[in-house]
XYZ file of C-alpha atoms in Angstrom:
441
model
C 66.028 -105.406 -88.346
C 69.729 -105.976 -88.491
C 72.286 -107.148 -85.952
C 76.082 -107.191 -85.802
C 78.193 -110.319 -85.549
C 81.693 -111.027 -84.434
C 81.608 -108.804 -81.362
C 82.803 -110.440 -78.146
C 80.047 -111.562 -75.707
C 77.427 -110.004 -77.945
C 77.784 -106.678 -76.108
C 75.012 -104.772 -77.815
C 71.278 -104.087 -77.367
C 68.649 -105.597 -79.616
C 65.197 -103.975 -79.853
C 62.441 -106.305 -80.980
C 59.102 -104.874 -82.026
C 57.213 -108.112 -82.332
C 57.762 -111.598 -80.915
C 57.514 -113.126 -84.439
C 60.870 -111.545 -85.318
C 62.644 -113.665 -82.742
C 63.330 -116.245 -85.462
C 65.813 -113.815 -87.036
C 68.005 -113.856 -83.910
C 70.811 -116.275 -83.145
C 69.752 -119.274 -81.070
C 71.444 -117.919 -77.938
C 69.420 -114.708 -78.201
C 66.221 -116.610 -78.922
C 66.610 -118.482 -75.643
C 67.180 -115.314 -73.677
C 64.243 -113.626 -75.347
C 61.877 -116.532 -74.755
C 62.892 -116.829 -71.093
C 62.225 -113.121 -70.596
C 58.895 -113.544 -72.301
C 57.953 -116.326 -69.891
C 58.990 -114.355 -66.754
C 56.956 -111.198 -67.232
C 56.476 -109.095 -64.126
C 52.971 -109.068 -62.662
C 50.846 -105.955 -63.114
C 48.349 -104.416 -60.691
C 45.016 -104.799 -62.393
C 42.941 -104.604 -59.176
C 40.256 -106.857 -57.778
C 36.576 -106.394 -57.393
C 35.170 -107.258 -53.994
C 31.523 -107.886 -53.542
C 30.160 -105.360 -51.006
C 27.788 -106.671 -48.423
C 24.337 -105.208 -48.586
C 24.541 -103.878 -45.019
C 27.777 -101.984 -45.871
C 26.371 -100.229 -48.926
C 26.092 -96.475 -48.283
C 22.796 -94.883 -49.153
C 23.011 -91.807 -51.344
C 22.321 -88.517 -49.510
C 19.009 -87.361 -50.941
C 17.090 -84.899 -48.736
C 14.500 -84.228 -51.474
C 12.625 -87.480 -50.982
C 12.820 -87.077 -47.186
C 11.440 -83.530 -47.458
C 8.526 -84.627 -49.620
C 7.556 -87.265 -47.042
C 7.637 -84.797 -44.138
C 5.847 -82.022 -46.050
C 3.117 -84.420 -47.168
C 2.576 -85.561 -43.593
C 2.448 -81.997 -42.221
C -0.035 -80.945 -44.907
C -2.301 -83.814 -43.852
C -2.113 -82.999 -40.126
C -2.616 -79.255 -40.672
C -2.636 -76.974 -37.620
C -3.389 -79.790 -35.146
C -0.078 -79.880 -33.239
C -1.054 -83.043 -31.347
C -1.460 -84.806 -34.689
C 1.864 -83.300 -35.850
C 3.635 -84.733 -32.787
C 2.127 -88.190 -33.393
C 3.065 -88.086 -37.092
C 6.684 -87.160 -36.290
C 6.858 -89.882 -33.652
C 5.629 -92.562 -36.086
C 7.724 -91.310 -39.030
C 10.950 -91.738 -37.055
C 10.655 -95.505 -37.496
C 10.430 -95.201 -41.304
C 12.550 -92.144 -42.139
C 16.219 -91.518 -41.369
C 16.004 -88.671 -38.824
C 19.649 -89.096 -37.873
C 20.885 -88.330 -41.395
C 18.341 -85.657 -42.315
C 18.014 -83.875 -38.936
C 18.831 -80.443 -40.397
C 16.236 -80.855 -43.150
C 13.624 -81.977 -40.606
C 14.104 -78.945 -38.356
C 14.242 -76.549 -41.326
C 10.810 -77.787 -42.406
C 9.275 -77.588 -38.921
C 10.530 -74.020 -38.428
C 10.451 -72.430 -41.896
C 8.297 -74.822 -43.953
C 11.101 -76.044 -46.217
C 14.845 -76.389 -46.631
C 16.725 -73.149 -45.968
C 19.393 -71.883 -48.338
C 22.438 -70.016 -46.960
C 21.255 -66.662 -45.617
C 17.874 -67.923 -44.440
C 15.857 -67.928 -47.676
C 13.718 -70.896 -48.690
C 14.952 -73.008 -51.600
C 12.723 -72.327 -54.619
C 13.147 -75.756 -56.197
C 11.928 -77.649 -53.128
C 8.431 -78.500 -51.936
C 7.281 -76.651 -48.820
C 4.446 -76.606 -46.306
C 2.388 -73.766 -44.911
C 2.092 -75.505 -41.537
C 5.256 -74.479 -39.667
C 6.469 -72.170 -36.887
C 6.925 -69.115 -39.131
C 3.313 -69.253 -40.364
C 1.805 -69.798 -36.896
C 0.167 -67.111 -34.749
C 2.533 -64.806 -32.856
C 1.475 -65.449 -29.254
C 2.923 -67.245 -26.217
C 0.280 -69.979 -26.142
C 1.007 -71.067 -29.719
C 4.776 -70.902 -29.158
C 4.436 -73.060 -26.034
C 2.481 -75.615 -28.077
C 5.252 -75.691 -30.711
C 7.854 -76.038 -27.947
C 5.984 -79.149 -26.786
C 6.192 -80.624 -30.299
C 9.987 -80.210 -30.303
C 10.211 -81.448 -26.722
C 8.307 -84.670 -27.482
C 10.318 -85.279 -30.641
C 13.695 -84.886 -28.904
C 12.634 -86.980 -25.904
C 11.506 -89.747 -28.257
C 14.660 -89.576 -30.443
C 17.425 -88.532 -28.075
C 20.065 -88.439 -30.815
C 18.332 -85.369 -32.294
C 19.261 -83.249 -29.260
C 22.659 -82.138 -30.546
C 21.379 -81.585 -34.075
C 18.522 -79.437 -32.757
C 20.921 -77.218 -30.817
C 23.071 -76.775 -33.931
C 19.937 -75.911 -35.903
C 18.999 -73.126 -33.443
C 22.543 -71.723 -33.683
C 22.239 -71.714 -37.479
C 18.817 -70.045 -37.399
C 20.159 -67.268 -35.160
C 22.899 -66.565 -37.702
C 20.182 -66.291 -40.402
C 18.114 -63.690 -38.501
C 18.699 -60.980 -41.122
C 17.040 -63.206 -43.729
C 13.794 -63.485 -41.715
C 10.947 -61.010 -41.338
C 10.370 -59.207 -38.038
C 7.408 -61.453 -37.242
C 9.459 -64.586 -37.939
C 12.242 -63.310 -35.672
C 9.773 -62.641 -32.868
C 8.317 -66.156 -33.101
C 11.772 -67.714 -33.142
C 12.829 -65.592 -30.137
C 9.754 -66.593 -28.129
C 10.236 -70.276 -28.977
C 13.955 -70.117 -28.096
C 13.174 -68.511 -24.719
C 10.683 -71.272 -23.879
C 13.119 -73.999 -24.974
C 15.854 -72.450 -22.785
C 13.458 -72.312 -19.837
C 12.538 -75.991 -20.315
C 16.193 -77.045 -20.626
C 15.754 -78.426 -24.167
C 18.749 -76.420 -25.375
C 21.823 -74.911 -23.724
C 22.348 -71.160 -23.272
C 25.534 -71.580 -25.337
C 23.370 -71.011 -28.448
C 23.387 -67.297 -27.521
C 26.942 -67.084 -28.874
C 25.409 -66.846 -32.384
C 23.899 -63.494 -31.393
C 27.396 -62.040 -30.989
C 27.907 -62.212 -34.760
C 29.382 -58.881 -35.874
C 26.827 -58.206 -38.640
C 23.840 -58.931 -36.394
C 25.255 -56.779 -33.586
C 26.103 -53.879 -35.873
C 22.553 -53.577 -37.224
C 20.894 -53.947 -33.815
C 19.264 -57.273 -34.708
C 20.905 -59.134 -31.813
C 19.734 -56.718 -29.095
C 16.140 -56.616 -30.398
C 16.032 -60.417 -30.636
C 17.482 -60.744 -27.102
C 14.683 -58.578 -25.676
C 11.987 -60.942 -27.003
C 14.006 -64.006 -26.013
C 14.599 -62.938 -22.396
C 11.001 -61.793 -21.962
C 9.854 -65.250 -23.022
C 12.471 -66.920 -20.793
C 11.616 -64.808 -17.731
C 7.934 -65.477 -18.330
C 8.668 -69.158 -17.627
C 11.471 -68.894 -15.030
C 12.776 -66.358 -12.494
C 15.988 -64.349 -12.854
C 17.923 -66.715 -10.557
C 17.216 -69.661 -12.853
C 18.174 -67.601 -15.925
C 21.378 -66.435 -14.212
C 22.319 -70.018 -13.278
C 21.869 -71.176 -16.898
C 24.007 -68.297 -18.191
C 26.766 -68.937 -15.633
C 26.846 -72.625 -16.481
C 28.095 -71.892 -20.007
C 30.037 -68.688 -19.242
C 27.503 -66.350 -20.879
C 26.826 -64.269 -17.752
C 29.746 -61.921 -18.484
C 29.188 -61.669 -22.251
C 25.778 -59.985 -22.469
C 27.413 -56.611 -23.230
C 28.528 -58.108 -26.560
C 24.955 -57.762 -27.807
C 25.856 -54.134 -28.559
C 28.529 -52.585 -30.805
C 31.871 -51.715 -29.194
C 31.040 -47.994 -28.949
C 27.840 -48.761 -26.963
C 29.218 -51.598 -24.856
C 28.748 -50.033 -21.409
C 26.762 -50.963 -18.339
C 24.812 -47.687 -18.516
C 23.675 -48.264 -22.117
C 22.825 -51.922 -21.427
C 20.767 -51.022 -18.339
C 18.860 -48.246 -20.101
C 18.112 -50.366 -23.184
C 16.731 -53.373 -21.297
C 15.025 -51.316 -18.562
C 13.150 -49.362 -21.239
C 12.180 -52.702 -22.803
C 10.694 -53.854 -19.471
C 13.573 -56.110 -18.403
C 14.846 -54.338 -15.283
C 15.700 -57.702 -13.682
C 18.135 -58.436 -16.497
C 19.601 -54.924 -16.250
C 20.243 -55.358 -12.518
C 21.782 -58.763 -13.131
C 24.167 -57.383 -15.767
C 25.147 -54.482 -13.507
C 25.840 -56.892 -10.655
C 27.911 -59.120 -12.944
C 29.990 -56.191 -14.082
C 30.561 -55.188 -10.466
C 31.646 -58.734 -9.575
C 33.985 -58.787 -12.576
C 35.504 -55.442 -11.567
C 36.079 -56.704 -8.021
C 37.796 -59.838 -9.252
C 40.070 -57.808 -11.492
C 40.788 -55.402 -8.629
C 41.673 -58.234 -6.245
C 43.920 -59.854 -8.853
C 45.735 -56.552 -9.457
C 46.163 -55.959 -5.708
C 47.712 -59.393 -5.246
C 50.156 -58.707 -8.075
C 51.130 -55.323 -6.580
C 51.713 -56.904 -3.161
C 53.712 -59.752 -4.693
C 55.921 -57.191 -6.450
C 56.388 -55.307 -3.176
C 54.947 -52.001 -4.447
C 54.930 -49.111 -1.896
C 51.777 -48.957 0.246
C 51.079 -45.355 -0.739
C 50.899 -46.384 -4.409
C 48.568 -49.287 -3.580
C 46.317 -46.995 -1.484
C 46.153 -44.439 -4.313
C 45.258 -47.157 -6.822
C 42.478 -48.554 -4.576
C 40.949 -45.099 -4.020
C 40.882 -44.467 -7.730
C 39.195 -47.824 -8.431
C 36.701 -47.218 -5.605
C 35.493 -44.019 -7.264
C 35.600 -45.507 -10.745
C 33.606 -48.672 -9.907
C 31.481 -47.065 -7.164
C 32.483 -49.675 -4.558
C 31.571 -49.028 -0.919
C 34.227 -48.962 1.821
C 32.696 -52.054 3.454
C 33.014 -54.019 0.218
C 36.505 -52.671 -0.411
C 37.881 -53.681 3.017
C 36.734 -57.250 2.310
C 38.591 -57.237 -1.017
C 41.726 -55.807 0.617
C 41.673 -58.422 3.384
C 41.341 -61.265 0.865
C 44.178 -59.818 -1.230
C 46.482 -59.398 1.785
C 45.926 -62.959 2.947
C 46.192 -64.423 -0.588
C 49.501 -62.704 -1.330
C 51.362 -64.882 1.199
C 52.243 -68.578 1.011
C 51.380 -69.777 4.509
C 53.264 -72.329 6.577
C 51.395 -75.591 7.011
C 52.431 -75.927 10.681
C 49.929 -74.390 13.082
C 52.552 -73.369 15.637
C 54.447 -71.328 13.027
C 51.561 -69.797 11.083
C 50.491 -67.434 13.900
C 53.864 -65.723 14.055
C 53.966 -65.544 10.259
C 50.466 -63.985 10.129
C 51.285 -61.318 12.767
C 54.457 -60.327 10.941
C 52.638 -60.146 7.604
C 49.692 -58.119 8.937
C 51.979 -55.622 10.719
C 53.349 -54.747 7.315
C 49.889 -54.143 5.790
C 48.062 -52.643 8.790
C 48.391 -49.081 7.342
C 46.593 -50.328 4.218
C 43.768 -51.771 6.315
C 43.584 -48.569 8.368
C 43.147 -46.422 5.268
C 39.852 -48.152 4.433
C 38.283 -48.576 7.908
C 37.201 -45.007 8.576
C 33.641 -46.083 9.434
C 32.363 -48.284 12.256
C 30.596 -50.558 9.764
C 33.876 -51.037 7.904
C 35.593 -52.072 11.171
C 32.837 -54.580 11.868
C 33.086 -55.924 8.307
C 36.840 -56.402 8.711
C 36.369 -58.149 12.066
C 33.851 -60.560 10.551
C 36.124 -61.204 7.547
C 38.977 -62.070 9.939
C 36.696 -64.397 11.882
C 35.436 -66.135 8.724
C 38.974 -66.578 7.422
C 40.189 -68.125 10.682
C 37.151 -70.378 10.841
C 37.552 -71.598 7.230
C 41.336 -72.126 7.622
C 41.795 -74.330 10.669
C 45.496 -73.489 11.059
C 44.519 -69.892 11.864
C 42.045 -70.795 14.619
C 44.485 -69.924 17.402
C 45.767 -66.880 15.543
C 42.426 -65.055 15.591
C 42.800 -63.482 19.040
C 46.340 -62.297 18.356
C 45.352 -60.784 15.007
C 42.522 -58.809 16.598
C 44.760 -57.659 19.496
C 47.364 -56.504 16.975
C 44.809 -54.379 15.142
C 43.390 -52.932 18.399
C 46.638 -52.132 20.158
C 48.143 -50.619 17.062
C 45.059 -48.376 16.784
C 45.357 -48.982 13.112
C 42.104 -50.536 11.970
C 39.795 -51.281 14.884
C 38.603 -48.603 17.277
C 40.240 -49.169 20.713
C 37.355 -47.579 22.601
C 34.657 -50.196 22.100
C 36.339 -53.559 21.605
C 33.969 -55.563 23.790
C 30.952 -54.315 21.869
C 32.505 -55.343 18.558
C 33.533 -58.730 19.935
C 29.967 -59.353 21.085
C 28.644 -58.390 17.653
C 31.107 -60.806 16.072
C 29.911 -63.613 18.362
C 26.257 -62.888 17.614
C 27.068 -62.798 13.899
C 28.824 -66.142 14.201
C 25.739 -67.628 15.860
C 23.545 -66.161 13.114
C 25.799 -67.642 10.436
C 25.764 -71.032 12.151
C 29.459 -70.810 13.078
C 31.131 -72.127 16.214
C 32.224 -69.635 18.873
C 35.698 -68.265 18.380
C 35.423 -65.349 20.762
C 34.485 -66.048 24.385
C 34.177 -63.916 27.516
C 37.477 -65.334 28.728
C 39.546 -64.132 25.789
C 37.791 -60.872 24.996
C 40.457 -58.521 23.731
C 39.374 -55.143 25.156
C 38.922 -55.397 28.917
C 39.043 -57.878 31.759
C 35.413 -58.640 31.000
């Protein structure tokens, strides 16, 4: 190593490869070098913290858990009471929370399921499970009780069990027909008992299952099992709760997704109740859409002749009776206006509004029963909306005198029918002999 001398302020850089060479430097440089050597910057070498035993994470190992469950099920055999007791006791020793999916796979299929629904070859399995049981309602009800007791005892398994059923429904193509039937029967019983939510049915709308007809065939077995335990009203309430009541058509491919095909398929399968329910739901959906469209047309101020033509077309298309249609029209007419909150002003506003739409009401009150339906709808509306209580008589007089919607020949008879209907419905009297609109009587 060499260095230059005689330069002012020693303005050069010295590279030293080893601290022992510092003796070759001038004293001034030796001091600088030694001070730099003493003030070395700290380096991040890290620290080791001792982990508490309670914070140590156990390695995820479902194999050992599976062996314990399989061994216990092989010992209990086909005695489902013994199976339920074994599962109850094992919950205190085994980690059900972590291995919930493995537990339910074993109870249903006998071992851990690989993607697609096939059993893992490298895992131990048991022959005592749902898929190897007899295919009858009594056996499926007994298995449902096993799951029911297990979930009631370990409440945290409830969500995991529902996710397991959703997964199993997606794997239907990987199961045999007998296994599908058993799973469908069990699922129907569990739905009837409230162990799982009807939201699990969303898995049946998978495109591949629908395309091959697996979803519809599975749904037949499922609903038969469900309706065997509960009536159609209970089934309908469960479907409505999770918004599945209007999605049943999705069990079929798009080219077969019609009310006629749905009704024929399930009626032929012996589920006429479900067919009628689906038809009714479609009718309700069509009415809601019709009412929404009518309100939009009225809000835009479309000509009445165009609105009348549209309603007549929808009436034929959806096969809606005139009595039902006049109720929809009345609701649409009254919903299209933002009403004044002051009672003394709302009557005048209502009369002005109804004068405008009386030709629309007239067009769909060609029958006496339609007139009576309209009269009752008016009465119900005025009863439910207290600001319109005093407007009722004037509304009815408007429709009578204009000869637009209500027959002017028999007003007293219709008023009496309305009163009797109000009594039957438990309503207070709105019409009285004193304010009858037709005659002095």
